[in-house]
Amino acid sequence: MAFTFSQTNQANTLETYNLSISINPDTAIITKVFEVGEVAAGTVAVVNNGDVSAGVFLTADWGPSPGVDDRLASLLANALAVSVFVSSDDEALADTAVFGGRFMDLVDISIHNFDATSVSDVKISVYGPVDRTGPTLLGKGIVSDFVFVAVSTSA
């Protein structure tokens, strides 16, 4: 039987960065019954509360309003246009367009790389179609959450 010997290297610490964002407001910014060509808009302030830079992504998570089925809600989500602009006084960023297209295509859109502790305004505008005046869109409705996801961009 062989003898063995050991020695311990103690008190090693391993940690991860604090990755955190907050939004204001966290309540609805857009509630609108659309007439042809009308626009509804709102702004969400996004704060990087973390210790690291973060890439932030935006998705419109939508579904049918009560009493409207998925297929008919899709007609409206396809017809509505949306634009997203980002600005930040903290980062000297003027209004910058980050998305323009159909409401239903607002999925996992990179809106900005936020420095640690910075604040940015995300301006979302939804446009009623001007070229759909027939009965196809009448009585349709969708509900949506705007979901913000942060991913660390620090190496």
Short mmCIF file of N, CA, C and O in Angstrom, two decimals, residues 27-116:
data_model
loop_
_atom_site.label_atom_id
_atom_site.label_comp_id
_atom_site.label_asym_id
_atom_site.label_seq_id
_atom_site.Cartn_x
_atom_site.Cartn_y
_atom_site.Cartn_z
N THR A 27 -46.77 48.79 -17.79
CA THR A 27 -48.18 48.68 -18.16
C THR A 27 -48.33 49.03 -19.64
O THR A 27 -47.37 49.48 -20.28
N ALA A 28 -49.51 48.87 -20.18
CA ALA A 28 -49.76 49.09 -21.60
C ALA A 28 -49.36 50.50 -22.03
O ALA A 28 -49.65 51.49 -21.34
N ILE A 29 -48.68 50.60 -23.17
CA ILE A 29 -48.35 51.90 -23.75
C ILE A 29 -49.20 52.20 -24.98
O ILE A 29 -49.25 53.34 -25.43
N ILE A 30 -49.84 51.17 -25.53
CA ILE A 30 -50.66 51.35 -26.73
C ILE A 30 -51.99 50.63 -26.53
O ILE A 30 -52.02 49.41 -26.37
N THR A 31 -53.06 51.38 -26.54
CA THR A 31 -54.42 50.82 -26.57
C THR A 31 -55.18 51.68 -27.57
O THR A 31 -55.33 52.89 -27.37
N LYS A 32 -55.62 51.09 -28.65
CA LYS A 32 -56.18 51.88 -29.74
C LYS A 32 -57.20 51.07 -30.52
O LYS A 32 -56.98 49.90 -30.82
N VAL A 33 -58.31 51.69 -30.84
CA VAL A 33 -59.25 51.16 -31.82
C VAL A 33 -58.94 51.93 -33.10
O VAL A 33 -59.16 53.15 -33.16
N PHE A 34 -58.42 51.25 -34.10
CA PHE A 34 -57.89 51.91 -35.29
C PHE A 34 -58.97 52.25 -36.31
O PHE A 34 -59.85 51.44 -36.60
N GLU A 35 -58.86 53.43 -36.86
CA GLU A 35 -59.54 53.85 -38.07
C GLU A 35 -58.48 53.79 -39.16
O GLU A 35 -57.27 53.77 -38.88
N VAL A 36 -58.89 53.77 -40.40
CA VAL A 36 -57.94 53.69 -41.52
C VAL A 36 -56.88 54.78 -41.40
O VAL A 36 -57.20 55.96 -41.23
N GLY A 37 -55.61 54.36 -41.41
CA GLY A 37 -54.49 55.29 -41.43
C GLY A 37 -54.11 55.91 -40.10
O GLY A 37 -53.17 56.71 -40.05
N GLU A 38 -54.75 55.55 -39.02
CA GLU A 38 -54.40 56.15 -37.73
C GLU A 38 -53.12 55.53 -37.16
O GLU A 38 -52.75 54.41 -37.51
N VAL A 39 -52.51 56.27 -36.23
CA VAL A 39 -51.26 55.84 -35.60
C VAL A 39 -51.44 55.87 -34.08
O VAL A 39 -52.09 56.76 -33.55
N ALA A 40 -50.86 54.89 -33.42
CA ALA A 40 -50.79 54.87 -31.95
C ALA A 40 -49.33 54.69 -31.58
O ALA A 40 -48.61 53.92 -32.23
N ALA A 41 -48.88 55.40 -30.55
CA ALA A 41 -47.47 55.34 -30.19
C ALA A 41 -47.30 55.38 -28.68
O ALA A 41 -48.14 55.90 -27.96
N GLY A 42 -46.18 54.83 -28.23
CA GLY A 42 -45.81 54.87 -26.82
C GLY A 42 -44.32 54.69 -26.67
O GLY A 42 -43.63 54.27 -27.61
N THR A 43 -43.81 55.03 -25.50
CA THR A 43 -42.39 54.95 -25.21
C THR A 43 -42.16 54.14 -23.95
O THR A 43 -42.87 54.30 -22.96
N VAL A 44 -41.15 53.28 -24.00
CA VAL A 44 -40.72 52.50 -22.85
C VAL A 44 -39.27 52.87 -22.55
O VAL A 44 -38.42 52.78 -23.44
N ALA A 45 -39.01 53.29 -21.31
CA ALA A 45 -37.64 53.54 -20.89
C ALA A 45 -37.05 52.21 -20.43
O ALA A 45 -37.62 51.52 -19.60
N VAL A 46 -35.90 51.86 -21.00
CA VAL A 46 -35.21 50.62 -20.64
C VAL A 46 -33.93 51.00 -19.91
O VAL A 46 -33.12 51.78 -20.43
N VAL A 47 -33.76 50.46 -18.71
CA VAL A 47 -32.60 50.78 -17.88
C VAL A 47 -31.75 49.51 -17.74
O VAL A 47 -32.27 48.46 -17.38
N ASN A 48 -30.46 49.65 -18.02
CA ASN A 48 -29.53 48.56 -17.76
C ASN A 48 -29.08 48.69 -16.31
O ASN A 48 -28.23 49.52 -15.99
N ASN A 49 -29.65 47.89 -15.43
CA ASN A 49 -29.31 47.91 -14.01
C ASN A 49 -28.12 47.03 -13.68
O ASN A 49 -27.72 46.95 -12.53
N GLY A 50 -27.57 46.37 -14.67
CA GLY A 50 -26.50 45.42 -14.44
C GLY A 50 -25.13 46.06 -14.39
O GLY A 50 -24.96 47.27 -14.53
N ASP A 51 -24.14 45.20 -14.20
CA ASP A 51 -22.74 45.62 -14.11
C ASP A 51 -22.02 45.50 -15.45
O ASP A 51 -20.83 45.83 -15.52
N VAL A 52 -22.71 45.02 -16.47
CA VAL A 52 -22.07 44.77 -17.76
C VAL A 52 -22.92 45.35 -18.89
O VAL A 52 -24.11 45.61 -18.72
N SER A 53 -22.31 45.53 -20.03
CA SER A 53 -23.06 45.93 -21.22
C SER A 53 -23.99 44.80 -21.61
O SER A 53 -23.69 43.63 -21.38
N ALA A 54 -25.12 45.18 -22.19
CA ALA A 54 -26.11 44.17 -22.55
C ALA A 54 -26.73 44.50 -23.90
O ALA A 54 -27.06 45.65 -24.17
N GLY A 55 -26.86 43.49 -24.74
CA GLY A 55 -27.65 43.61 -25.94
C GLY A 55 -29.10 43.37 -25.57
O GLY A 55 -29.41 42.42 -24.84
N VAL A 56 -30.00 44.23 -26.03
CA VAL A 56 -31.41 44.09 -25.69
C VAL A 56 -32.20 43.81 -26.97
O VAL A 56 -32.00 44.46 -28.00
N PHE A 57 -33.10 42.85 -26.86
CA PHE A 57 -33.92 42.40 -27.98
C PHE A 57 -35.39 42.60 -27.64
O PHE A 57 -35.78 42.49 -26.48
N LEU A 58 -36.19 42.88 -28.67
CA LEU A 58 -37.61 43.17 -28.48
C LEU A 58 -38.46 42.24 -29.33
O LEU A 58 -38.17 42.01 -30.50
N THR A 59 -39.52 41.72 -28.70
CA THR A 59 -40.50 40.89 -29.40
C THR A 59 -41.90 41.36 -29.04
O THR A 59 -42.17 41.65 -27.87
N ALA A 60 -42.78 41.43 -30.03
CA ALA A 60 -44.20 41.65 -29.77
C ALA A 60 -44.84 40.27 -29.65
O ALA A 60 -45.00 39.56 -30.64
N ASP A 61 -45.14 39.87 -28.43
CA ASP A 61 -45.79 38.58 -28.17
C ASP A 61 -47.28 38.84 -28.21
O ASP A 61 -47.85 39.41 -27.29
N TRP A 62 -47.93 38.43 -29.30
CA TRP A 62 -49.33 38.80 -29.50
C TRP A 62 -50.21 37.58 -29.71
O TRP A 62 -49.73 36.49 -30.02
N GLY A 63 -51.49 37.81 -29.53
CA GLY A 63 -52.49 36.79 -29.77
C GLY A 63 -53.84 37.46 -29.98
O GLY A 63 -53.96 38.68 -29.92
N PRO A 64 -54.87 36.67 -30.22
CA PRO A 64 -56.19 37.24 -30.50
C PRO A 64 -56.84 37.85 -29.26
O PRO A 64 -56.65 37.38 -28.15
N SER A 65 -57.59 38.92 -29.48
CA SER A 65 -58.43 39.48 -28.42
C SER A 65 -59.54 38.49 -28.11
O SER A 65 -59.88 37.63 -28.94
N PRO A 66 -60.16 38.61 -26.93
CA PRO A 66 -61.29 37.72 -26.62
C PRO A 66 -62.37 37.79 -27.71
O PRO A 66 -62.71 38.87 -28.18
N GLY A 67 -62.83 36.64 -28.12
CA GLY A 67 -63.87 36.56 -29.15
C GLY A 67 -63.35 36.55 -30.58
O GLY A 67 -64.12 36.45 -31.52
N VAL A 68 -62.05 36.65 -30.76
CA VAL A 68 -61.44 36.64 -32.10
C VAL A 68 -60.56 35.39 -32.18
O VAL A 68 -59.78 35.12 -31.28
N ASP A 69 -60.68 34.63 -33.27
CA ASP A 69 -59.83 33.44 -33.36
C ASP A 69 -58.47 33.77 -33.95
O ASP A 69 -58.24 34.86 -34.45
N ASP A 70 -57.55 32.81 -33.83
CA ASP A 70 -56.16 33.02 -34.25
C ASP A 70 -56.04 33.45 -35.71
O ASP A 70 -55.25 34.34 -36.04
N ARG A 71 -56.79 32.81 -36.58
CA ARG A 71 -56.68 33.11 -38.01
C ARG A 71 -57.08 34.56 -38.30
O ARG A 71 -56.41 35.25 -39.06
N LEU A 72 -58.17 34.99 -37.68
CA LEU A 72 -58.64 36.35 -37.95
C LEU A 72 -57.73 37.40 -37.28
O LEU A 72 -57.51 38.48 -37.84
N ALA A 73 -57.19 37.10 -36.12
CA ALA A 73 -56.23 38.00 -35.49
C ALA A 73 -54.98 38.14 -36.36
O ALA A 73 -54.39 39.23 -36.44
N SER A 74 -54.58 37.07 -37.02
CA SER A 74 -53.42 37.11 -37.90
C SER A 74 -53.61 38.09 -39.05
O SER A 74 -52.66 38.72 -39.51
N LEU A 75 -54.85 38.22 -39.52
CA LEU A 75 -55.12 39.20 -40.58
C LEU A 75 -54.75 40.61 -40.11
O LEU A 75 -54.15 41.39 -40.85
N LEU A 76 -55.12 40.94 -38.88
CA LEU A 76 -54.82 42.26 -38.35
C LEU A 76 -53.32 42.43 -38.07
O LEU A 76 -52.73 43.45 -38.44
N ALA A 77 -52.69 41.44 -37.46
CA ALA A 77 -51.25 41.52 -37.18
C ALA A 77 -50.43 41.63 -38.46
O ALA A 77 -49.36 42.23 -38.47
N ASN A 78 -50.94 41.05 -39.54
CA ASN A 78 -50.29 41.15 -40.84
C ASN A 78 -50.48 42.54 -41.45
O ASN A 78 -49.61 43.06 -42.12
N ALA A 79 -51.64 43.16 -41.21
CA ALA A 79 -51.97 44.45 -41.83
C ALA A 79 -51.36 45.64 -41.08
O ALA A 79 -51.04 46.66 -41.70
N LEU A 80 -51.22 45.53 -39.76
CA LEU A 80 -50.66 46.64 -38.99
C LEU A 80 -49.16 46.77 -39.25
O LEU A 80 -48.45 45.78 -39.33
N ALA A 81 -48.71 48.00 -39.38
CA ALA A 81 -47.28 48.28 -39.52
C ALA A 81 -46.77 48.81 -38.19
O ALA A 81 -47.51 49.42 -37.42
N VAL A 82 -45.50 48.56 -37.92
CA VAL A 82 -44.90 49.03 -36.67
C VAL A 82 -43.51 49.57 -36.96
O VAL A 82 -42.81 49.07 -37.85
N SER A 83 -43.15 50.62 -36.23
CA SER A 83 -41.78 51.12 -36.29
C SER A 83 -41.25 51.25 -34.87
O SER A 83 -42.00 51.52 -33.93
N VAL A 84 -39.94 51.01 -34.72
CA VAL A 84 -39.30 51.10 -33.42
C VAL A 84 -38.05 51.97 -33.58
O VAL A 84 -37.22 51.73 -34.45
N PHE A 85 -37.97 52.99 -32.72
CA PHE A 85 -36.83 53.89 -32.67
C PHE A 85 -36.24 53.84 -31.27
O PHE A 85 -36.97 53.69 -30.30
N VAL A 86 -34.92 54.00 -31.18
CA VAL A 86 -34.23 54.00 -29.89
C VAL A 86 -33.40 55.28 -29.78
O VAL A 86 -32.77 55.70 -30.76
N SER A 87 -33.41 55.87 -28.59
CA SER A 87 -32.56 57.01 -28.31
C SER A 87 -32.03 56.89 -26.88
O SER A 87 -32.62 56.19 -26.05
N SER A 88 -30.90 57.56 -26.62
CA SER A 88 -30.32 57.52 -25.28
C SER A 88 -29.52 58.79 -25.02
O SER A 88 -28.54 59.05 -25.73
N ASP A 89 -29.94 59.58 -24.04
CA ASP A 89 -29.15 60.74 -23.64
C ASP A 89 -27.84 60.28 -23.01
O ASP A 89 -26.80 60.90 -23.22
N ASP A 90 -27.89 59.19 -22.24
CA ASP A 90 -26.68 58.67 -21.57
C ASP A 90 -25.59 58.30 -22.55
O ASP A 90 -24.40 58.41 -22.25
N GLU A 91 -25.99 57.83 -23.72
CA GLU A 91 -25.02 57.35 -24.70
C GLU A 91 -24.93 58.26 -25.92
O GLU A 91 -24.37 57.88 -26.94
N ALA A 92 -25.53 59.46 -25.83
CA ALA A 92 -25.53 60.44 -26.92
C ALA A 92 -26.02 59.80 -28.23
O ALA A 92 -25.44 60.00 -29.29
N LEU A 93 -27.10 59.05 -28.11
CA LEU A 93 -27.69 58.37 -29.27
C LEU A 93 -28.99 59.07 -29.64
O LEU A 93 -29.94 59.08 -28.86
N ALA A 94 -29.01 59.68 -30.83
CA ALA A 94 -30.22 60.31 -31.34
C ALA A 94 -31.19 59.24 -31.80
O ALA A 94 -30.83 58.07 -31.94
N ASP A 95 -32.46 59.61 -32.03
CA ASP A 95 -33.45 58.65 -32.52
C ASP A 95 -32.89 57.83 -33.67
O ASP A 95 -32.50 58.39 -34.70
N THR A 96 -32.83 56.52 -33.47
CA THR A 96 -32.30 55.61 -34.47
C THR A 96 -33.34 54.54 -34.77
O THR A 96 -33.82 53.87 -33.85
N ALA A 97 -33.68 54.38 -36.04
CA ALA A 97 -34.64 53.35 -36.44
C ALA A 97 -34.00 51.98 -36.30
O ALA A 97 -32.90 51.75 -36.80
N VAL A 98 -34.70 51.06 -35.60
CA VAL A 98 -34.18 49.71 -35.45
C VAL A 98 -35.12 48.67 -36.06
O VAL A 98 -34.72 47.52 -36.25
N PHE A 99 -36.37 49.06 -36.35
CA PHE A 99 -37.29 48.14 -37.00
C PHE A 99 -38.39 48.94 -37.69
O PHE A 99 -38.88 49.93 -37.17
N GLY A 100 -38.79 48.44 -38.83
CA GLY A 100 -39.95 48.96 -39.55
C GLY A 100 -40.51 47.82 -40.38
O GLY A 100 -39.79 47.22 -41.18
N GLY A 101 -41.76 47.45 -40.13
CA GLY A 101 -42.34 46.34 -40.87
C GLY A 101 -43.68 45.94 -40.29
O GLY A 101 -44.32 46.71 -39.56
N ARG A 102 -44.09 44.72 -40.61
CA ARG A 102 -45.38 44.21 -40.13
C ARG A 102 -45.32 43.92 -38.64
O ARG A 102 -44.29 43.48 -38.12
N PHE A 103 -46.42 44.14 -37.95
CA PHE A 103 -46.50 43.87 -36.52
C PHE A 103 -46.13 42.42 -36.23
O PHE A 103 -45.38 42.14 -35.29
N MET A 104 -46.61 41.50 -37.05
CA MET A 104 -46.36 40.08 -36.81
C MET A 104 -44.89 39.70 -36.98
O MET A 104 -44.47 38.64 -36.53
N ASP A 105 -44.08 40.57 -37.58
CA ASP A 105 -42.66 40.28 -37.78
C ASP A 105 -41.76 40.87 -36.70
O ASP A 105 -40.54 40.73 -36.77
N LEU A 106 -42.33 41.54 -35.70
CA LEU A 106 -41.55 42.12 -34.62
C LEU A 106 -41.20 41.02 -33.63
O LEU A 106 -41.82 40.84 -32.59
N VAL A 107 -40.18 40.24 -34.00
CA VAL A 107 -39.77 39.07 -33.22
C VAL A 107 -38.26 39.08 -33.06
O VAL A 107 -37.52 39.09 -34.05
N ASP A 108 -37.78 39.13 -31.81
CA ASP A 108 -36.36 39.03 -31.48
C ASP A 108 -35.52 40.04 -32.26
O ASP A 108 -34.49 39.68 -32.85
N ILE A 109 -35.94 41.30 -32.23
CA ILE A 109 -35.25 42.37 -32.94
C ILE A 109 -34.21 43.00 -32.02
O ILE A 109 -34.54 43.43 -30.91
N SER A 110 -32.97 43.05 -32.45
CA SER A 110 -31.92 43.71 -31.67
C SER A 110 -32.19 45.21 -31.68
O SER A 110 -32.21 45.83 -32.74
N ILE A 111 -32.44 45.76 -30.49
CA ILE A 111 -32.77 47.18 -30.46
C ILE A 111 -31.60 48.06 -30.03
O ILE A 111 -31.56 49.23 -30.39
N HIS A 112 -30.65 47.50 -29.26
CA HIS A 112 -29.55 48.36 -28.82
C HIS A 112 -28.59 47.56 -27.95
O HIS A 112 -29.00 46.62 -27.27
N ASN A 113 -27.33 47.95 -27.96
CA ASN A 113 -26.35 47.44 -26.99
C ASN A 113 -26.20 48.51 -25.92
O ASN A 113 -25.66 49.58 -26.19
N PHE A 114 -26.68 48.23 -24.73
CA PHE A 114 -26.72 49.20 -23.64
C PHE A 114 -25.45 49.11 -22.81
O PHE A 114 -25.05 48.03 -22.38
N ASP A 115 -24.84 50.26 -22.54
CA ASP A 115 -23.74 50.30 -21.58
C ASP A 115 -24.30 50.03 -20.19
O ASP A 115 -25.49 50.26 -19.93
N ALA A 116 -23.45 49.56 -19.29
CA ALA A 116 -23.88 49.33 -17.91
C ALA A 116 -24.44 50.63 -17.33
O ALA A 116 -23.89 51.71 -17.56
#
